[in-house]
Coordinates of C-alpha atoms in Angstrom, one line a residue:
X1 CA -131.2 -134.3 13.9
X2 CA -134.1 -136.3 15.0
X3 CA -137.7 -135.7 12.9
X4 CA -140.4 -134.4 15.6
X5 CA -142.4 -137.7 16.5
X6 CA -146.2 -137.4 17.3
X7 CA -147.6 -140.9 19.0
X8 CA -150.6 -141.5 21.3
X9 CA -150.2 -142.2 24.8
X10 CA -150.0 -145.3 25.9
X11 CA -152.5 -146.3 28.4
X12 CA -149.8 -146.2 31.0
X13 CA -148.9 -142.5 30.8
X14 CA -152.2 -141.6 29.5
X15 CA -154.0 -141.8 33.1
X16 CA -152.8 -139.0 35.4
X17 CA -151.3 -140.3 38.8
X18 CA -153.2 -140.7 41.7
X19 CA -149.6 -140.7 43.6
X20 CA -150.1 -137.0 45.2
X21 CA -153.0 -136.4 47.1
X22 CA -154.5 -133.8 49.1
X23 CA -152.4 -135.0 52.2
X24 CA -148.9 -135.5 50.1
X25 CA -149.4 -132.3 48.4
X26 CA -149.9 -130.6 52.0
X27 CA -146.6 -132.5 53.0
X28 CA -145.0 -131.3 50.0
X29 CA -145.3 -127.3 50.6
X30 CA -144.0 -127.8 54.4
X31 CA -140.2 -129.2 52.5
X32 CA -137.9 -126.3 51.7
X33 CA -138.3 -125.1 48.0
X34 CA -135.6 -124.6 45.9
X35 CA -135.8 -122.2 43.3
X36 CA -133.3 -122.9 39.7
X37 CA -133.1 -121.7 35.9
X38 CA -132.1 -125.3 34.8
X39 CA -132.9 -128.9 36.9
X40 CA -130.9 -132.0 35.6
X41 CA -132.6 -135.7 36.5
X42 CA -129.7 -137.9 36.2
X43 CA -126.3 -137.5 36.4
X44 CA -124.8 -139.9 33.7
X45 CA -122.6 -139.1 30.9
X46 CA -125.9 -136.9 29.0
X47 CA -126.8 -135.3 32.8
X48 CA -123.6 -134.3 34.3
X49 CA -122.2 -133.2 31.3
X50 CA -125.7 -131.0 29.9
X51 CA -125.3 -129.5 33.9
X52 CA -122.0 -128.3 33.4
X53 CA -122.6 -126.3 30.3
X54 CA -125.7 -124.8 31.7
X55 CA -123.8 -124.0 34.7
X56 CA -120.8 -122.5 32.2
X57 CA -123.5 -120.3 30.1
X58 CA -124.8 -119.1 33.5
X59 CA -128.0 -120.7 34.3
X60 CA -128.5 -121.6 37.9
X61 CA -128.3 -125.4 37.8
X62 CA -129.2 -128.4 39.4
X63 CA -128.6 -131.9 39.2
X64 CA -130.6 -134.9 40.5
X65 CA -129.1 -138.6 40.8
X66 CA -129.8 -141.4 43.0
X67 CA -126.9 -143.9 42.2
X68 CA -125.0 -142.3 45.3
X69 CA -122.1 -141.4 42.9
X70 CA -122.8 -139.1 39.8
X71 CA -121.4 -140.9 36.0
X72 CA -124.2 -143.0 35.6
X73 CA -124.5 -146.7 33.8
X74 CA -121.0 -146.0 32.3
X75 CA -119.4 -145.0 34.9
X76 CA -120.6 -147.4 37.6
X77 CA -121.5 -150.4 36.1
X78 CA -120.9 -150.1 32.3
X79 CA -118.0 -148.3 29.5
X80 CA -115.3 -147.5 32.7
X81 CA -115.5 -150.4 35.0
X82 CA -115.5 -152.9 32.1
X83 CA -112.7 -151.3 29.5
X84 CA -110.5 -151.6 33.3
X85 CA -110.9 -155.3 33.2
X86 CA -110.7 -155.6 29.5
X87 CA -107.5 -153.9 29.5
X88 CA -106.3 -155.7 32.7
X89 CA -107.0 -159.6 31.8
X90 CA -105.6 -158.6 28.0
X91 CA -102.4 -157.7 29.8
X92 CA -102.6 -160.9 31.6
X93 CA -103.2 -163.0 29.2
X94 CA -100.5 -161.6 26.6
X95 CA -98.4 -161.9 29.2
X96 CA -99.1 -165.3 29.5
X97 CA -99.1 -165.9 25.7
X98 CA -96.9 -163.9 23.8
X99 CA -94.0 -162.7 25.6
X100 CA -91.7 -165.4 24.6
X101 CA -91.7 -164.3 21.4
X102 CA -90.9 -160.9 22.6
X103 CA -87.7 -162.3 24.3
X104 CA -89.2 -161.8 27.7
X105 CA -89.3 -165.2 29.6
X106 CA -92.0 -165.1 32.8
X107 CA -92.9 -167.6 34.5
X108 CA -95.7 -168.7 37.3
X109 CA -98.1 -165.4 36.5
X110 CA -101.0 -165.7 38.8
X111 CA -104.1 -163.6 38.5
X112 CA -105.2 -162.5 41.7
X113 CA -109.1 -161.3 41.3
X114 CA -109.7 -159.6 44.1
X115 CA -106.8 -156.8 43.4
X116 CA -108.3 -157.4 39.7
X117 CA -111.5 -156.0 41.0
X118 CA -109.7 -153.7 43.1
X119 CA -108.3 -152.1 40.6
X120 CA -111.4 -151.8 38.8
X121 CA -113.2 -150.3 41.6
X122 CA -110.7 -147.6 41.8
X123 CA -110.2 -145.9 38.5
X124 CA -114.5 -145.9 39.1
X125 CA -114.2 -143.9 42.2
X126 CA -111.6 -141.4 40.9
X127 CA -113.8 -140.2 38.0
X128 CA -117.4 -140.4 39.4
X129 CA -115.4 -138.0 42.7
X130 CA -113.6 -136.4 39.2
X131 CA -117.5 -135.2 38.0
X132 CA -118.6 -134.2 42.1
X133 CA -115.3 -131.9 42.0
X134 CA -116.2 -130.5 38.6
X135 CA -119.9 -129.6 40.0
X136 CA -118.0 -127.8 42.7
X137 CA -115.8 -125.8 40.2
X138 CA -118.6 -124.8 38.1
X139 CA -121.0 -124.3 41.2
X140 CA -123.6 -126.8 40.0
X141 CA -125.4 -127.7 43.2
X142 CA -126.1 -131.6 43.2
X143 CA -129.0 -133.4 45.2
X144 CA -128.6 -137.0 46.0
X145 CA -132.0 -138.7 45.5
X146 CA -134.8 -140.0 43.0
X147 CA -135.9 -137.0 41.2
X148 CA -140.4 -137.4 40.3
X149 CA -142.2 -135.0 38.4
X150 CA -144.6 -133.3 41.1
X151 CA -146.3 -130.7 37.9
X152 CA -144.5 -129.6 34.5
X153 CA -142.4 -127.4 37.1
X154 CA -141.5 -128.9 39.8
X155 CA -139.6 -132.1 40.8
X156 CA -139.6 -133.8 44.4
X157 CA -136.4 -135.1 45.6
X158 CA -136.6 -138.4 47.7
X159 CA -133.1 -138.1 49.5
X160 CA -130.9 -140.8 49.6
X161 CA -128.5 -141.3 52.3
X162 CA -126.2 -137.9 52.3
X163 CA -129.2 -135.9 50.4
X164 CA -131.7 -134.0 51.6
X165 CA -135.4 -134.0 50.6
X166 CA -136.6 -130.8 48.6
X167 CA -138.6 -129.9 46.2
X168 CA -137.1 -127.6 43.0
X169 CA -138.7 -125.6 40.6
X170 CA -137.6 -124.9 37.7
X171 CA -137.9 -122.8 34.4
X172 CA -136.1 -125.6 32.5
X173 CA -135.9 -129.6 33.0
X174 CA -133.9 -132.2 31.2
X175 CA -134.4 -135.6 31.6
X176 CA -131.4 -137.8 31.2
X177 CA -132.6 -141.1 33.7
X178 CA -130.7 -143.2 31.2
X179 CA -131.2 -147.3 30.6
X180 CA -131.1 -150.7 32.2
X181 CA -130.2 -154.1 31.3
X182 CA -133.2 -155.5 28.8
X183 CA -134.8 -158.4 30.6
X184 CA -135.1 -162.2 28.9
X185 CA -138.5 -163.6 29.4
X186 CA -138.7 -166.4 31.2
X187 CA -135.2 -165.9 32.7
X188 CA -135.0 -165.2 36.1
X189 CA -131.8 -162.5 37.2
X190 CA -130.2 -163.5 40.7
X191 CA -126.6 -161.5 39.6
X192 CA -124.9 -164.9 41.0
X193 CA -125.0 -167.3 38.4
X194 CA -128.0 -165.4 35.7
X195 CA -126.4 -162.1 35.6
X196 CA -126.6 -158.5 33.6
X197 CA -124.2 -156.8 32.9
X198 CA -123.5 -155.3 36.1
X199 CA -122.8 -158.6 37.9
X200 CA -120.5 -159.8 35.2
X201 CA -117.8 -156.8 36.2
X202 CA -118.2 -158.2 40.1
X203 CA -118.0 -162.5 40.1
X204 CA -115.9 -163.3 43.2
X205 CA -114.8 -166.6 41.4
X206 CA -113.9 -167.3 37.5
X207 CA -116.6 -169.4 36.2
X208 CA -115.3 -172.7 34.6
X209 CA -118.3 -172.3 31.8
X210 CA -119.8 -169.4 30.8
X211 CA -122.5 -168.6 28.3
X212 CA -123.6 -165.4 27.0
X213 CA -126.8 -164.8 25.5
X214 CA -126.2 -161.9 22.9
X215 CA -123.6 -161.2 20.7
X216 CA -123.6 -157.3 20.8
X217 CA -121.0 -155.2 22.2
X218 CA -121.4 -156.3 26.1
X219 CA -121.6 -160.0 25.1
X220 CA -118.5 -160.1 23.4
X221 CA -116.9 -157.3 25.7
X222 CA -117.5 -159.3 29.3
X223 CA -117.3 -163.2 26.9
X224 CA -113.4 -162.1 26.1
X225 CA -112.8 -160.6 29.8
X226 CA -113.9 -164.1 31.1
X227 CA -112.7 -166.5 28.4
X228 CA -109.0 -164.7 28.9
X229 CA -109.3 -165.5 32.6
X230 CA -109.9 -169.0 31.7
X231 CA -113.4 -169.2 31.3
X232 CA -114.7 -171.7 28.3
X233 CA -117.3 -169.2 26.8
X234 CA -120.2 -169.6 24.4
X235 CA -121.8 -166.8 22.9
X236 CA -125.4 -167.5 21.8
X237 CA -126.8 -165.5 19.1
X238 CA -130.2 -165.4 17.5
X239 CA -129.2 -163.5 14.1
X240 CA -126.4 -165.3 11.7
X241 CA -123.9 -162.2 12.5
X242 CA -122.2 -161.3 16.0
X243 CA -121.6 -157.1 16.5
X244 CA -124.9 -155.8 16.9
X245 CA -126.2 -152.4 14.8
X246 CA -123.8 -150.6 12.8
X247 CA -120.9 -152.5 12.2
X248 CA -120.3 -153.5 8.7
X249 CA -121.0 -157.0 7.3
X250 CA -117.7 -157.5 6.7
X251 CA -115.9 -156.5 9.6
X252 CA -118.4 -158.7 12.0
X253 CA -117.3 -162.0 10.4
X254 CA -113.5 -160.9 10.9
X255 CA -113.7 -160.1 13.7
X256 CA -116.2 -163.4 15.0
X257 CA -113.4 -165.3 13.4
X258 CA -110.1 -163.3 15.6
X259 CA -112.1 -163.9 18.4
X260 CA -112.8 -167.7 17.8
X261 CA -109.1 -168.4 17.6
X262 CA -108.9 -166.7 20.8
X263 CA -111.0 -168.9 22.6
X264 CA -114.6 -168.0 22.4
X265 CA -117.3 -170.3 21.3
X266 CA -120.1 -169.1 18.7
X267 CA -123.6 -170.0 18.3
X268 CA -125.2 -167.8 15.6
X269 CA -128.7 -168.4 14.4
X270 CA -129.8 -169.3 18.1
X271 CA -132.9 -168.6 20.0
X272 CA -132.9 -169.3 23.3
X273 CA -135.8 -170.9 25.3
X274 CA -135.1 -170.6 28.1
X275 CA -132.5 -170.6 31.3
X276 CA -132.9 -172.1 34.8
X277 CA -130.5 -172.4 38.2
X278 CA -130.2 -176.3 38.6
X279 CA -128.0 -176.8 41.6
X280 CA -124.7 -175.0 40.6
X281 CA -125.8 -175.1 37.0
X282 CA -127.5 -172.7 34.9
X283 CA -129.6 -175.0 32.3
X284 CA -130.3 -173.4 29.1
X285 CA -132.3 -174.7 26.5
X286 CA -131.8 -173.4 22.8
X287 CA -132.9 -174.0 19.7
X288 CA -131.4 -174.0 15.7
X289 CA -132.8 -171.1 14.2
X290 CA -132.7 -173.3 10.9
X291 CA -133.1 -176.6 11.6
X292 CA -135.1 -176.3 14.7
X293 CA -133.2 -178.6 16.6
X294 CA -132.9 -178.6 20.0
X295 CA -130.5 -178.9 23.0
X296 CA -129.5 -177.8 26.4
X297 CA -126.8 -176.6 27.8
X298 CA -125.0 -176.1 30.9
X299 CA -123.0 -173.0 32.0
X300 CA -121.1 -171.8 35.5
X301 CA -122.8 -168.6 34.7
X302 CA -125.1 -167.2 32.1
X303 CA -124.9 -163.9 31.3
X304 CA -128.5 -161.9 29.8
X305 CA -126.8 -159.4 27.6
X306 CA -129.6 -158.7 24.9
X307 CA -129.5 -154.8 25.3
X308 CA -130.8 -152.0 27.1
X309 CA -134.2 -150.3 27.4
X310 CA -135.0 -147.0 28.5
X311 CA -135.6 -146.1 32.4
X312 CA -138.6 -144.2 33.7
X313 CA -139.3 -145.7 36.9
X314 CA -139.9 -143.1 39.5
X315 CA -139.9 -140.5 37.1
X316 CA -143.4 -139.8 37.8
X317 CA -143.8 -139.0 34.2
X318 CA -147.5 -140.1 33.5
X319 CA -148.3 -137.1 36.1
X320 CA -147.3 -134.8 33.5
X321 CA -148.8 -137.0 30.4
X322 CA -145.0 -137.5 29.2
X323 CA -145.6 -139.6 25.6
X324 CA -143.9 -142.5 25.3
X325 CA -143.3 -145.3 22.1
X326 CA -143.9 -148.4 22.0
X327 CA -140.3 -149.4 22.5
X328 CA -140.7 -147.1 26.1
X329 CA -138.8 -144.5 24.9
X330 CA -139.8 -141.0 25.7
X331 CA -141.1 -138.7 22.8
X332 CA -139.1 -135.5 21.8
X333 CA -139.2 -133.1 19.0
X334 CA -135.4 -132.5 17.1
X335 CA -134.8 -130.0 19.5
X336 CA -135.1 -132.6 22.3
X337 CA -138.6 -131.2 24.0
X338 CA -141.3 -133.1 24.9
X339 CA -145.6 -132.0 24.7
X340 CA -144.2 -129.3 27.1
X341 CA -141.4 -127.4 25.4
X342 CA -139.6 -126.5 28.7
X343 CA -139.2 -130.6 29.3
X344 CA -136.7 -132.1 27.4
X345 CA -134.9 -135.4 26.8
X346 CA -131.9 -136.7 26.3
X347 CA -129.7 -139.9 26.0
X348 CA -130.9 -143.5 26.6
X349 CA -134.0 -142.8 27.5
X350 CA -135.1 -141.2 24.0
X351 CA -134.0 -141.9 20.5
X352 CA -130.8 -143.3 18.9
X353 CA -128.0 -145.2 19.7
X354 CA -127.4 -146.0 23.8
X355 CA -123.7 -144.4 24.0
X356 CA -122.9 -142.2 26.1
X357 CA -120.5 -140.2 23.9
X358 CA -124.0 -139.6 22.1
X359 CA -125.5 -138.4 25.7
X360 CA -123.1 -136.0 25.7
X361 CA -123.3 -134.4 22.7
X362 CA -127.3 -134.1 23.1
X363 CA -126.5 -132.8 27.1
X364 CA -124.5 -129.7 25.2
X365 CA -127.2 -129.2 22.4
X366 CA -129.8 -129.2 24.7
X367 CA -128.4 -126.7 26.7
X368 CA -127.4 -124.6 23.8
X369 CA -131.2 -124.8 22.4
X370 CA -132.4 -123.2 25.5
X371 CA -129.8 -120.6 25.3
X372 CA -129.4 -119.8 22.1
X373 CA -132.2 -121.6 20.4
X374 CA -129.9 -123.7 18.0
X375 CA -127.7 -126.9 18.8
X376 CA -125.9 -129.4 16.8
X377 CA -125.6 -133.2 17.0
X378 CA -124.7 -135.0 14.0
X379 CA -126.6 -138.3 14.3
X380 CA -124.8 -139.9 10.9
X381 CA -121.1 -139.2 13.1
X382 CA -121.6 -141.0 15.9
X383 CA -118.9 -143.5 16.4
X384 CA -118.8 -147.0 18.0
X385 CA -116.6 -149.0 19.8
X386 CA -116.1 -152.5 20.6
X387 CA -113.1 -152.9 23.1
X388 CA -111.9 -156.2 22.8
X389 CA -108.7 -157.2 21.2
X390 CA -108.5 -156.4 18.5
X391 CA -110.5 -153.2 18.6
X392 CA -113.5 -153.0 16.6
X393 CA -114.0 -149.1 15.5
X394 CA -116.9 -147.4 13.2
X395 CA -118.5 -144.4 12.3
X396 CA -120.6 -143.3 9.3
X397 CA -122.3 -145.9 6.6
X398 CA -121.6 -149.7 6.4
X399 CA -121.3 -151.3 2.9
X400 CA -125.3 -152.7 4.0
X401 CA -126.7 -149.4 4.8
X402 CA -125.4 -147.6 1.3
X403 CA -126.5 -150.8 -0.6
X404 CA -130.4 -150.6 0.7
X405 CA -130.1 -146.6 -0.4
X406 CA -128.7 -147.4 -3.3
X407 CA -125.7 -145.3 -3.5
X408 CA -123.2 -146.4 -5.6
X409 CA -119.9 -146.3 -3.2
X410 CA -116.6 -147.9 -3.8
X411 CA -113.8 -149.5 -0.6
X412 CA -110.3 -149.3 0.1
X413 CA -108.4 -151.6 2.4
X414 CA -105.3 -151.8 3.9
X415 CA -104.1 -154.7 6.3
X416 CA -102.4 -153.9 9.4
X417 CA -99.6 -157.1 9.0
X418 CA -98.4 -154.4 6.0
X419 CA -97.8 -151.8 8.2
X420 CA -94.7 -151.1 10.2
X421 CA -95.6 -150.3 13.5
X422 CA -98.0 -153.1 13.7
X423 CA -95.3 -155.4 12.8
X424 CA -92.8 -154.0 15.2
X425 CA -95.2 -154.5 17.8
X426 CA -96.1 -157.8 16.8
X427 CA -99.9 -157.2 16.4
X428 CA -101.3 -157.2 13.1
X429 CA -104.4 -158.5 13.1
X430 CA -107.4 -156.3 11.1
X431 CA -107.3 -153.8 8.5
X432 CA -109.1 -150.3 7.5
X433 CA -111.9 -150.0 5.0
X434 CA -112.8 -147.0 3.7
X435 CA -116.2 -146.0 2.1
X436 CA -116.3 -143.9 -0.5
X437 CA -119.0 -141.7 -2.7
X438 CA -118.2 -143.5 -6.2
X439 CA -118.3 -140.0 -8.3
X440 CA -117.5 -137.5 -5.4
X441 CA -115.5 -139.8 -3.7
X442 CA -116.3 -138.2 -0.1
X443 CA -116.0 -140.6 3.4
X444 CA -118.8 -142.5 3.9
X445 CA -117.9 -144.4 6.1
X446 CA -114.9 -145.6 7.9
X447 CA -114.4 -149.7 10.0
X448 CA -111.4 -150.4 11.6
X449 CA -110.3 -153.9 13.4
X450 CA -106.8 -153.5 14.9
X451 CA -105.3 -152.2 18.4
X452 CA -106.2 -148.8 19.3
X453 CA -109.1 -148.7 16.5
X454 CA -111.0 -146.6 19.0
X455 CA -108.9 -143.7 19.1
X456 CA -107.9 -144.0 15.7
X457 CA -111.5 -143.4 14.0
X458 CA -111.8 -140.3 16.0
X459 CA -109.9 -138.9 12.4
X460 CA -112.9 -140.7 10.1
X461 CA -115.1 -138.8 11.9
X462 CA -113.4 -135.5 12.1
X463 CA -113.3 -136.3 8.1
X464 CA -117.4 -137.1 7.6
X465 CA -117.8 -133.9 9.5
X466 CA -116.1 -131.3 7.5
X467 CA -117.1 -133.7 4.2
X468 CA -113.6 -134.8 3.2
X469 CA -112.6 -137.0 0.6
X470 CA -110.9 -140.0 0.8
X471 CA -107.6 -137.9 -1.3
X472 CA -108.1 -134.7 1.2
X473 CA -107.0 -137.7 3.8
X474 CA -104.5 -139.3 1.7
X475 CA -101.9 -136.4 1.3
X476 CA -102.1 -135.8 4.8
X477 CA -99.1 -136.3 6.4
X478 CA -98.8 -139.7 9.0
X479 CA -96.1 -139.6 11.1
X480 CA -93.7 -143.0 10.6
X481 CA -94.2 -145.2 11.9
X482 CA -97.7 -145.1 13.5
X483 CA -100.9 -147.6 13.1
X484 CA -102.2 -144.5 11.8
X485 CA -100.5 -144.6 8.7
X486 CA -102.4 -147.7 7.6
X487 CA -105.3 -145.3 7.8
X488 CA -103.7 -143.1 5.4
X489 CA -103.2 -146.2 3.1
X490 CA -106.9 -147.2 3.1
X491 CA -108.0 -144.0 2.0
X492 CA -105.0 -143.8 -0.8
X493 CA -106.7 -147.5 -1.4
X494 CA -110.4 -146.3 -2.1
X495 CA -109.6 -143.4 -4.3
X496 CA -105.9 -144.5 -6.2
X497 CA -103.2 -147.2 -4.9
X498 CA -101.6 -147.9 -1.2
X499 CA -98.2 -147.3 -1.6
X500 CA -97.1 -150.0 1.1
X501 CA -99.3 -153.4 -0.1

């Protein structure tokens, strides 16, 4: 659980807004009020989800989100709309590729982008109307609009179109505004040829170059969905390793070297200078980390994807002296409050890793503190994904973080090309490492490159949970034949033999 943080103000939130004076505030008692136990700003993956269990334990709840269409980042413009185009072009381009040896003979497969897009566009639709039905089912009543603090109580909603303008007050508030794309300095965003994030799951044309600066999980994630649809792609990256926090040492040079063969360019130890539209050119000028050589290059498009920082704006949080850290994230105790212990905080806009399977679990704590006055997130089990192909899957300790403990730990591995169901399907790129306590030889840790490594390290975590060891795991029965099995065989590995390699 997080440690209760105590910072100064910054000077920004330390002055009280000026934004509410005598004639707003008169304006603001003739809108309707709207009384509830529990007011949601945000409906992402923490929001939605911490509304619906307040609305399930019987709280009178309300959400506020401006989007238009509840599901947030992810479900807009981040996790759904870009795992539909990663799965889409990886059809296309095995189907281009490797059917042959399949004994399946195609011939002159086009990719038409617009239905690509299309397709995209819809599986976005049916879940973010999926979360407005579920509102309706649990009777959560949802106010399209920006949602600002007017006091410690009470929250003004600026409608957008289909919302209405009110203002709510409210025993309870949880704030759950989410992130935004981390900006370069020095480089301009037009979302035509510099784009985030957002305008890389939208190009109306398939860039003949593309660069990428940032080698993290939306880098590589957006890099393969382009370089598949025939884009030549180079990934820039200041640090000597691609994969970004928590994946293991190890498993970020396999996987930088699968994805090389596939196509995509790396430049590691790389610090961009800058970035600059030239015509129908983006000019980027970078630099050797080591050497301190110099060069420029030219790209189609250039996509910033450097991470994600926390979003306040409109919040109106200075009106309510809301402390913030230097990194802009809002300060909470480890039960999620803020100075005013009816305020609190979840997802990317406070502490710990931006996921939203991580919003989530906080949007149920946080709702079970105010009930109950416990909650339970497990910050040391919280899984991450990277969804190209292969899939990149982790949870728990890399060999890195045990070695700056200093806790002795010992690995088992097991490659995928020895396991039946990977060969039958003619897929066999990666392995499983397992991490292991050396003398009680409980999971540690668990990395996974292969297909469907995402679902499968749902069991590594279910194992670190309940404290497992790596035998409690290896005389559990895999059905044959399954990829699974080959997690069976890593933990067999760490504490014994494999039987199969």
């Amino acid at each position: 659980m997080l440690k209760p943080v105590s910072r100064p103000f910054t000077n920004s939130l330390a002055r009280l807004s000026k934004s509410y004076n005598s004639s707003s505030l008169s304006f603001v008692r003739r809108l309707s009020t709207k009384e509830h136990d529990i007011v949601i700003i945000g409906g992402g993956p923490g929001g939605y989800v911490a509304a619906i269990k307040a609305a399930q334990l019987g709280y009178n709840t309300a959400c506020v989100e401006k989007r238009g269409k509840l599901g947030g980042t992810c479900l807009n413009v981040g996790c759904i709309p870009s795992k539909s185009l990663l799965n889409n072009t990886q059809f296309y381009h095995q189907i281009k590729t490797d059917t042959k040896e399949r004994g399946i003979e195609v011939s002159d497969v086009q990719i038409n982008l617009g239905n690509l897009l299309k397709s995209k566009e819809k599986a976005v639709n049916s879940l973010t109307g999926g979360i407005e039905m579920l509102f309706k089912k649990n009777k959560v009543t949802y106010y399209k609009g920006n949602g600002s603090f007017i006091d410690e109580h009470s929250i003004k909603v600026d409608p957008i179109e289909g919302g209405e303008e009110a203002i709510l007050k409210a025993k309870n508030i949880i704030v759950a505004t989410g992130s935004e794309p981390t900006p370069f300095p020095g480089i301009e965003i037009d979302e035509k040829q510099i784009i985030t994030s957002t305008g890389a799951l939208s190009l109306t044309k398939i860039p003949k170059k593309m660069a990428v600066i940032g080698a993290g999980i939306i880098g590589l994630e957006m890099g393969s969905v382009w370089s598949r649809l025939g884009s030549e792609v180079t990934v820039l990256e200041y640090s000597p390793v691609i994969g970004g926090a928590g994946m293991d040492g190890e498993v970020a040079k396999s996987i930088q070297k699968i994805l090389k063969k596939q196509g995509l360019d790396f430049k590691t130890n790389t610090k961009v200078l800058s970035g600059k539209v030239d015509g129908d050119l983006v000019k980027i000028e970078v630099e050797d980390v080591k050497s301190g050589k110099k060069e420029v290059l030219e790209a189609d498009v250039l996509l910033v994807a450097v991470g994600r920082r926390p979003y306040v704006a409109g919040l109106n949080a200075e009106t309510i002296g809301l402390e913030v850290d230097p990194k802009g994230r809002l300060v909470i105790d480890s039960e999620f409050k803020t100075k005013h212990p009816h305020i609190r905080v979840i997802g990317d806009v406070t502490f710990g890793p931006m996921l939203a399977h991580k919003a989530e679990e906080e949007g149920i704590a946080a709702v079970e503190y105010i009930k109950k006055g416990h909650g339970h997130v497990n910050y040391g089990n919280i899984p991450g994904v990277l969804y190209t192909h292969p899939e990149v899957g982790w949870v728990g300790k890399s060999e890195e973080d045990l070695k700056q403990a200093g806790i002795k730990y010992k690995v088992g591995k097991f490659p995928f090309i020895a396991n039946s169901r990977a060969k039958t399907n003619l897929d066999t790129e990666g392995f499983v490492k397992f991490i292991i306590d050396a003398e009680t030889e409980r999971v540690l840790g668990v990395h996974i490159i292969g297909s469907n490594a995402g679902e499968m390290i749902a069991e590594a975590g279910l194992a670190i949970e309940y404290g497992a060891s790596a035998e409690d795991i290896g005389r559990v029965c895999h059905a044959h034949p399954t990829l699974s099995e080959a997690f069976k065989e890593a933990a067999l590995a760490a504490f014994d033999k494999p039987i199969n390699f």
